[in-house]
């Protein structure tokens, strides 16, 4: 006899919400003694007994069915306990409508769709069915007429499945009064739907996983049962019939949907192809974009696109991508060649060279474009230098008598610093040249000097960029950051190897510069084998000292500018050697030229004597040497790093010899002037020195000079030269650091004294001989006899005549130079005294009157010329 039990009590359900056909687990107390005891189970008012599976008195598993109520209790009824109660409830969610072609893990009731077809969407095929309310919010139909809307949106449609769908029309028709908040909710709904679609079949599998397992379990159980019965392969059996039915159903379904599915597959494949084209349009458009950007010169854009394509498709295995990427590589290779050609083009600016090198390094060009550029630039500079020489030599041969045109100073490509230097230098240079020269000298520049100016200007316009390019190559600033990181180690090896190569390039440029300058300015300093390459000027006359000084200034400025570039001094040593050789040559040429000028000074002698008995000749001589040394001032000055002109003993000796030669040339001029025959003297230019008293007497009357007067004037000049001019000149030589000044002075003084003595003796001979010769005839005139003579009444006429002649000599000498009077008269008196002494000694005996007469005349002579007596004459 069964005893009554407690009524069932549901205390839990999992999950506590879900759509119809969701599988739930019910837990509680007194849920029945077994499967047969369970006689009722409702969830939200729907009978779920069919799907219920009793597990134990505290657990039942079932599926929720379709229910009218959204939320309700779980009621369990058993035979033993009757109708139970529930402490929990279940919330039934509305199922989402599933389209005919949508995947689903559970069986879908299709009645709703047929209702829709017969109602709102009549005439629309099942495949076009979509949710009637895509926004998921309440529809509020507007009062606008359909005709007005059609006119407003001509050619458009409010059907969201149409190709010409107009969102504005749809919103006016269905949501004209909807609030903004609801529209925001609609946007959120649309996003959710889009996300669900994107999740695809994975979400579907996840949602229906339990259904798959259950179906698998059911099929396995049927299979086992059939195997146990042995009826699965018996002809006409239930399973055989069922299989036939299922196969027919499958074939019918295939027949129905084959065309639709085929079109769907084709559309999917087309859509996928379009998606690929859209997604990878960057690669497909890249070859054409590269060509366009190359034509526009947008190389940066090309390189960025190439880098991007390389990182994305460089290692792709997809044939289409491989094909297009190969096209890209072909165009990039053409770009590399184009950029390399542009890089090696000459002339080009440093900015462009750096730009092209950076592009080529970004494009990972094989080899070393930067070094190729340096090599090309080096050849270009050498070619320019030799072309410059050829041009000037050709011009010289075409117009041998003409000087080169003015230097083109406006197109000076020299750096601004050099421009400033050359400007200041030209100011200094102007002061060192003769002041009388005006700007026309620029139009008379000799071809060789103009060539050196142009050559140095050319080197200074090209070499700074060449040097900067190398510096950028060494420090890596030529290359981009990416290229720098990847090629840093390799480049550092290259730099070490190429440092010597670059040094040789610079040396070659310097060597060519110096050799070409030597060929133009110092043709004798280049070897015969190099004469054709670096010389070929075929000019017989040598450049003057002034033009050499100008050339030295030019080369010095070049050296300063190259030093400012921080080019090592050992590379510039050849320029220093050239400057030294030019300075030495300039000094030699200037001194030789000075000697030539001094040789012509004799023609300028005007014989005008001042108060001191001097003509302008000594002054002109000194002025000539001072001007010459002044023009050498800049040449003799040692700039930083330069050696002294006189450091070589050979040079010292040559300069000393040339200086002595200058002095001796002038001494020879004086000798020529003193011995010139009277007829040779040009007196047309003689004039009177107004400031001096009229001492010349007869000279001024007929403007003619006797040989004795010329001798006196030259003697006076010699005295002044010895006492003043030569000493002043020695000081000037010392001031300009000339060596061997003592030797110059000694040799010059000795030559001068020798001339002076010779001229003096000639003059004394001319003046003293007639006086001395007249003494003997005068003494014995009228058969005078010392033994037999009258008592003396006074000195006789012969002595008076001798004294008058001495006075005449005095007057002549005094007219020219007071300082010469004692020297000349003492010699004349000495000659007279000597002759008188001889004559007296020849007398065998004197009478008393004869002795008195002799004594009277000797005393008279002595007293008259007492001032000019020497120990010998006394």
Short mmCIF file of C-alpha atoms in Angstrom, two decimals, residues 229-576:
data_model
loop_
_atom_site.label_atom_id
_atom_site.label_comp_id
_atom_site.label_asym_id
_atom_site.label_seq_id
_atom_site.Cartn_x
_atom_site.Cartn_y
_atom_site.Cartn_z
CA UNK A 229 18.24 -6.56 -34.45
CA UNK A 230 20.16 -7.34 -37.67
CA UNK A 231 17.54 -5.54 -39.79
CA UNK A 232 19.54 -2.52 -41.11
CA UNK A 233 20.32 -4.16 -44.50
CA UNK A 234 17.15 -6.25 -45.01
CA UNK A 235 15.38 -5.28 -48.24
CA UNK A 236 12.03 -3.62 -47.57
CA UNK A 237 12.82 -2.97 -43.98
CA UNK A 238 11.89 0.30 -42.27
CA UNK A 239 15.42 1.64 -42.34
CA UNK A 240 15.74 0.89 -46.04
CA UNK A 241 12.51 2.73 -46.72
CA UNK A 242 13.62 5.59 -44.53
CA UNK A 243 16.93 5.82 -46.43
CA UNK A 244 15.11 5.88 -49.73
CA UNK A 245 12.80 8.64 -48.48
CA UNK A 246 15.75 10.69 -47.24
CA UNK A 247 17.65 10.29 -50.55
CA UNK A 248 14.58 11.39 -52.51
CA UNK A 249 14.13 14.36 -50.19
CA UNK A 250 17.81 15.29 -50.67
CA UNK A 251 17.57 15.02 -54.48
CA UNK A 252 14.34 17.04 -54.54
CA UNK A 253 15.97 19.73 -52.37
CA UNK A 254 19.03 19.78 -54.65
CA UNK A 255 16.80 20.11 -57.71
CA UNK A 256 14.84 22.95 -56.12
CA UNK A 257 17.81 24.96 -54.93
CA UNK A 258 20.54 24.00 -57.44
CA UNK A 259 20.10 27.07 -59.67
CA UNK A 260 19.75 29.41 -56.70
CA UNK A 261 22.81 27.96 -54.96
CA UNK A 262 24.79 28.06 -58.23
CA UNK A 263 23.98 31.74 -58.64
CA UNK A 264 24.82 32.29 -54.98
CA UNK A 265 28.22 30.58 -55.43
CA UNK A 266 28.91 32.63 -58.54
CA UNK A 267 27.92 35.83 -56.75
CA UNK A 268 30.07 34.83 -53.77
CA UNK A 269 33.07 34.16 -56.00
CA UNK A 270 32.54 37.50 -57.82
CA UNK A 271 32.14 39.26 -54.47
CA UNK A 272 35.29 37.60 -53.20
CA UNK A 273 37.21 38.65 -56.31
CA UNK A 274 35.97 42.23 -55.90
CA UNK A 275 36.90 42.11 -52.23
CA UNK A 276 40.42 40.95 -53.15
CA UNK A 277 40.71 43.71 -55.76
CA UNK A 278 39.45 46.27 -53.27
CA UNK A 279 41.54 44.99 -50.40
CA UNK A 280 44.78 44.74 -52.43
CA UNK A 281 44.15 47.63 -54.83
CA UNK A 282 47.38 49.21 -53.48
CA UNK A 283 49.45 46.43 -55.11
CA UNK A 284 47.40 46.21 -58.31
CA UNK A 285 47.61 49.99 -58.89
CA UNK A 286 51.26 50.27 -57.80
CA UNK A 287 53.02 49.75 -61.21
CA UNK A 288 50.96 52.54 -62.78
CA UNK A 289 51.35 54.79 -59.72
CA UNK A 290 55.13 54.28 -59.79
CA UNK A 291 55.30 55.36 -63.45
CA UNK A 292 53.16 58.46 -62.79
CA UNK A 293 55.17 59.50 -59.72
CA UNK A 294 58.49 59.00 -61.56
CA UNK A 295 57.24 61.31 -64.33
CA UNK A 296 56.24 63.90 -61.71
CA UNK A 297 59.56 63.46 -59.88
CA UNK A 298 57.90 62.33 -56.61
CA UNK A 299 60.63 59.80 -55.85
CA UNK A 300 59.90 59.85 -52.10
CA UNK A 301 56.35 58.61 -52.71
CA UNK A 302 57.65 55.84 -55.02
CA UNK A 303 60.19 54.69 -52.41
CA UNK A 304 57.61 54.67 -49.58
CA UNK A 305 55.16 52.67 -51.71
CA UNK A 306 57.90 50.25 -52.72
CA UNK A 307 58.98 49.70 -49.09
CA UNK A 308 55.36 49.04 -48.12
CA UNK A 309 54.83 46.62 -51.03
CA UNK A 310 58.09 44.84 -50.26
CA UNK A 311 57.18 44.29 -46.61
CA UNK A 312 53.67 43.03 -47.54
CA UNK A 313 54.30 41.01 -50.71
CA UNK A 314 58.08 40.49 -50.88
CA UNK A 315 57.82 36.85 -49.78
CA UNK A 316 54.31 36.03 -51.03
CA UNK A 317 53.54 32.63 -52.57
CA UNK A 318 50.28 33.81 -54.25
CA UNK A 319 50.83 33.73 -58.02
CA UNK A 320 48.77 36.89 -58.75
CA UNK A 321 50.64 38.87 -56.14
CA UNK A 322 53.96 37.45 -57.37
CA UNK A 323 53.16 38.58 -60.92
CA UNK A 324 52.26 42.13 -59.87
CA UNK A 325 55.19 42.39 -57.47
CA UNK A 326 57.52 41.36 -60.33
CA UNK A 327 56.08 44.28 -62.36
CA UNK A 328 56.82 46.59 -59.44
CA UNK A 329 60.42 45.31 -59.23
CA UNK A 330 60.90 45.89 -63.00
CA UNK A 331 59.84 49.53 -62.66
CA UNK A 332 61.96 50.04 -59.53
CA UNK A 333 65.00 48.68 -61.41
CA UNK A 334 64.33 51.20 -64.19
CA UNK A 335 64.07 53.93 -61.52
CA UNK A 336 67.42 52.86 -60.04
CA UNK A 337 69.05 53.20 -63.48
CA UNK A 338 67.40 56.59 -64.02
CA UNK A 339 68.54 57.91 -60.63
CA UNK A 340 72.07 56.58 -61.16
CA UNK A 341 72.25 58.35 -64.54
CA UNK A 342 71.03 61.57 -62.94
CA UNK A 343 73.54 61.15 -60.10
CA UNK A 344 76.49 60.72 -62.47
CA UNK A 345 75.38 63.63 -64.65
CA UNK A 346 77.67 66.66 -64.56
CA UNK A 347 77.41 69.43 -63.63
CA UNK A 348 75.00 68.97 -60.73
CA UNK A 349 74.53 70.59 -57.32
CA UNK A 350 75.57 69.01 -54.02
CA UNK A 351 71.91 69.07 -52.88
CA UNK A 352 70.81 67.03 -55.92
CA UNK A 353 73.69 64.57 -55.52
CA UNK A 354 72.82 63.95 -51.86
CA UNK A 355 69.15 63.55 -52.78
CA UNK A 356 69.83 60.96 -55.51
CA UNK A 357 72.27 59.03 -53.30
CA UNK A 358 69.68 58.88 -50.52
CA UNK A 359 67.04 57.63 -52.97
CA UNK A 360 69.39 54.96 -54.32
CA UNK A 361 70.35 53.81 -50.81
CA UNK A 362 66.63 53.60 -49.90
CA UNK A 363 66.08 51.48 -53.02
CA UNK A 364 68.95 49.17 -51.90
CA UNK A 365 70.82 49.70 -55.18
CA UNK A 366 73.65 47.18 -55.59
CA UNK A 367 77.20 48.57 -55.51
CA UNK A 368 78.10 51.96 -54.03
CA UNK A 369 76.40 54.84 -55.93
CA UNK A 370 77.88 57.47 -53.59
CA UNK A 371 81.42 56.37 -54.42
CA UNK A 372 80.56 56.26 -58.15
CA UNK A 373 79.34 59.86 -57.81
CA UNK A 374 82.60 60.91 -56.09
CA UNK A 375 84.61 59.26 -58.89
CA UNK A 376 82.53 60.96 -61.62
CA UNK A 377 82.86 64.33 -59.89
CA UNK A 378 86.64 63.91 -59.68
CA UNK A 379 86.95 63.18 -63.41
CA UNK A 380 84.67 66.12 -64.19
CA UNK A 381 86.85 68.58 -62.19
CA UNK A 382 90.04 67.38 -63.95
CA UNK A 383 88.32 67.62 -67.34
CA UNK A 384 87.14 71.18 -66.58
CA UNK A 385 90.67 72.25 -65.60
CA UNK A 386 92.26 70.92 -68.80
CA UNK A 387 89.42 72.32 -70.96
CA UNK A 388 89.98 75.71 -69.35
CA UNK A 389 93.68 75.61 -70.31
CA UNK A 390 92.94 74.47 -73.85
CA UNK A 391 90.45 77.33 -74.26
CA UNK A 392 92.94 79.99 -73.16
CA UNK A 393 95.83 78.55 -75.22
CA UNK A 394 93.56 78.48 -78.29
CA UNK A 395 92.48 82.07 -77.64
CA UNK A 396 96.13 83.15 -77.25
CA UNK A 397 97.13 81.52 -80.56
CA UNK A 398 94.17 83.14 -82.31
CA UNK A 399 94.97 86.62 -80.90
CA UNK A 400 98.68 86.55 -79.97
CA UNK A 401 98.98 90.32 -79.70
CA UNK A 402 95.88 90.82 -77.58
CA UNK A 403 95.39 90.40 -73.89
CA UNK A 404 92.53 88.32 -72.56
CA UNK A 405 89.17 89.99 -71.98
CA UNK A 406 88.25 91.21 -68.54
CA UNK A 407 87.73 88.50 -65.96
CA UNK A 408 84.05 87.77 -65.50
CA UNK A 409 83.69 88.83 -61.91
CA UNK A 410 79.89 88.83 -61.89
CA UNK A 411 79.66 85.08 -62.53
CA UNK A 412 82.11 84.28 -59.78
CA UNK A 413 81.03 80.95 -58.29
CA UNK A 414 83.62 81.17 -55.55
CA UNK A 415 82.22 80.76 -52.00
CA UNK A 416 81.26 83.98 -50.20
CA UNK A 417 84.13 83.67 -47.75
CA UNK A 418 86.57 83.64 -50.65
CA UNK A 419 84.72 86.54 -52.23
CA UNK A 420 85.32 88.54 -49.07
CA UNK A 421 88.97 87.49 -49.00
CA UNK A 422 89.54 88.38 -52.63
CA UNK A 423 87.84 91.73 -52.10
CA UNK A 424 90.13 92.68 -49.22
CA UNK A 425 93.10 91.23 -51.07
CA UNK A 426 92.39 93.30 -54.15
CA UNK A 427 92.33 96.41 -51.99
CA UNK A 428 95.75 95.54 -50.59
CA UNK A 429 96.96 94.58 -54.03
CA UNK A 430 95.92 97.91 -55.42
CA UNK A 431 98.13 99.68 -52.93
CA UNK A 432 101.16 97.53 -53.73
CA UNK A 433 100.99 98.19 -57.47
CA UNK A 434 101.98 101.50 -58.98
CA UNK A 435 99.50 104.15 -57.99
CA UNK A 436 99.26 105.63 -61.47
CA UNK A 437 97.42 102.61 -62.89
CA UNK A 438 93.64 102.84 -63.17
CA UNK A 439 90.95 100.18 -63.62
CA UNK A 440 91.86 99.65 -67.27
CA UNK A 441 94.52 97.15 -66.13
CA UNK A 442 91.73 94.61 -65.84
CA UNK A 443 91.24 94.79 -69.60
CA UNK A 444 94.93 94.14 -70.23
CA UNK A 445 95.34 91.01 -68.15
CA UNK A 446 97.79 88.62 -69.86
CA UNK A 447 96.24 85.35 -71.00
CA UNK A 448 98.32 83.29 -68.58
CA UNK A 449 97.35 85.37 -65.53
CA UNK A 450 93.69 85.37 -66.59
CA UNK A 451 93.90 81.59 -67.02
CA UNK A 452 95.30 81.09 -63.49
CA UNK A 453 92.50 83.29 -62.09
CA UNK A 454 89.88 81.31 -64.00
CA UNK A 455 91.49 77.99 -63.07
CA UNK A 456 91.56 78.75 -59.33
CA UNK A 457 88.01 80.09 -59.49
CA UNK A 458 86.92 76.90 -61.20
CA UNK A 459 88.61 74.66 -58.61
CA UNK A 460 87.10 76.69 -55.76
CA UNK A 461 83.63 76.44 -57.29
CA UNK A 462 83.82 72.64 -57.62
CA UNK A 463 86.14 71.37 -54.87
CA UNK A 464 84.13 72.48 -51.77
CA UNK A 465 81.11 70.43 -52.91
CA UNK A 466 83.40 67.53 -53.79
CA UNK A 467 84.98 67.66 -50.30
CA UNK A 468 81.60 68.01 -48.54
CA UNK A 469 80.29 65.03 -50.52
CA UNK A 470 83.18 62.94 -49.20
CA UNK A 471 82.62 64.15 -45.61
CA UNK A 472 78.93 63.21 -45.90
CA UNK A 473 79.98 59.83 -47.31
CA UNK A 474 82.30 59.23 -44.36
CA UNK A 475 79.88 60.25 -41.59
CA UNK A 476 76.90 58.45 -43.21
CA UNK A 477 74.66 61.51 -43.51
CA UNK A 478 74.26 60.75 -47.24
CA UNK A 479 72.17 57.71 -46.40
CA UNK A 480 68.71 57.44 -44.84
CA UNK A 481 68.24 56.05 -41.33
CA UNK A 482 67.09 52.63 -42.51
CA UNK A 483 69.86 52.30 -45.06
CA UNK A 484 72.32 53.58 -42.52
CA UNK A 485 71.41 50.92 -39.96
CA UNK A 486 71.51 48.10 -42.48
CA UNK A 487 74.70 49.11 -44.26
CA UNK A 488 76.67 50.69 -41.41
CA UNK A 489 79.20 47.91 -40.88
CA UNK A 490 79.78 47.31 -44.58
CA UNK A 491 80.15 51.04 -45.24
CA UNK A 492 82.67 51.52 -42.42
CA UNK A 493 84.82 48.86 -44.12
CA UNK A 494 84.40 50.65 -47.47
CA UNK A 495 85.36 54.02 -45.96
CA UNK A 496 88.61 52.62 -44.57
CA UNK A 497 89.49 51.11 -47.96
CA UNK A 498 88.47 54.23 -49.90
CA UNK A 499 90.11 56.82 -47.67
CA UNK A 500 93.39 56.31 -49.53
CA UNK A 501 91.61 56.37 -52.90
CA UNK A 502 89.97 59.70 -52.08
CA UNK A 503 93.27 61.10 -50.83
CA UNK A 504 94.79 60.20 -54.20
CA UNK A 505 91.90 61.97 -55.97
CA UNK A 506 92.46 65.19 -54.00
CA UNK A 507 96.21 64.91 -54.61
CA UNK A 508 95.56 64.48 -58.34
CA UNK A 509 93.35 67.60 -58.42
CA UNK A 510 95.99 69.60 -56.48
CA UNK A 511 98.75 68.18 -58.69
CA UNK A 512 96.88 69.22 -61.85
CA UNK A 513 96.08 72.68 -60.44
CA UNK A 514 99.72 73.30 -59.52
CA UNK A 515 101.13 71.84 -62.75
CA UNK A 516 98.75 73.89 -64.92
CA UNK A 517 99.63 77.04 -62.94
CA UNK A 518 103.35 76.25 -63.27
CA UNK A 519 102.94 75.64 -67.01
CA UNK A 520 101.43 79.13 -67.36
CA UNK A 521 103.53 81.12 -64.85
CA UNK A 522 106.76 79.12 -64.43
CA UNK A 523 107.16 77.12 -67.67
CA UNK A 524 110.80 76.25 -66.88
CA UNK A 525 109.78 74.46 -63.64
CA UNK A 526 107.88 71.61 -65.39
CA UNK A 527 109.58 68.62 -66.96
CA UNK A 528 109.83 68.22 -70.74
CA UNK A 529 107.54 65.16 -70.67
CA UNK A 530 104.75 67.20 -69.03
CA UNK A 531 105.18 70.33 -71.14
CA UNK A 532 102.58 69.29 -73.71
CA UNK A 533 99.98 68.31 -71.12
CA UNK A 534 100.41 71.27 -68.76
CA UNK A 535 102.24 73.89 -70.86
CA UNK A 536 101.98 74.75 -74.56
CA UNK A 537 101.65 78.54 -74.11
CA UNK A 538 104.44 79.36 -76.58
CA UNK A 539 104.98 82.85 -75.16
CA UNK A 540 108.46 84.35 -75.52
CA UNK A 541 108.18 87.32 -73.15
CA UNK A 542 108.16 86.62 -69.42
CA UNK A 543 105.49 87.98 -67.08
CA UNK A 544 106.34 91.16 -65.19
CA UNK A 545 106.81 91.21 -61.43
CA UNK A 546 103.47 93.00 -61.00
CA UNK A 547 101.52 90.26 -62.78
CA UNK A 548 103.43 87.56 -60.90
CA UNK A 549 102.52 89.34 -57.62
CA UNK A 550 98.88 89.36 -58.78
CA UNK A 551 99.06 85.64 -59.56
CA UNK A 552 100.65 84.96 -56.13
CA UNK A 553 97.73 86.77 -54.47
CA UNK A 554 95.28 84.61 -56.44
CA UNK A 555 97.03 81.35 -55.49
CA UNK A 556 97.26 82.47 -51.85
CA UNK A 557 93.52 83.13 -51.73
CA UNK A 558 92.93 79.68 -53.20
CA UNK A 559 95.11 78.14 -50.50
CA UNK A 560 93.26 80.05 -47.77
CA UNK A 561 89.88 78.90 -49.11
CA UNK A 562 90.98 75.26 -49.33
CA UNK A 563 92.40 75.44 -45.79
CA UNK A 564 89.04 76.82 -44.62
CA UNK A 565 87.45 73.61 -45.98
CA UNK A 566 89.66 71.74 -43.45
CA UNK A 567 91.50 69.88 -46.20
CA UNK A 568 94.64 68.40 -44.54
CA UNK A 569 97.81 70.49 -44.97
CA UNK A 570 99.80 67.59 -46.44
CA UNK A 571 97.41 67.59 -49.44
CA UNK A 572 97.93 71.34 -49.90
CA UNK A 573 101.74 71.24 -49.65
CA UNK A 574 102.16 71.36 -53.44
CA UNK A 575 100.28 74.69 -53.49
CA UNK A 576 102.62 76.03 -50.77
#
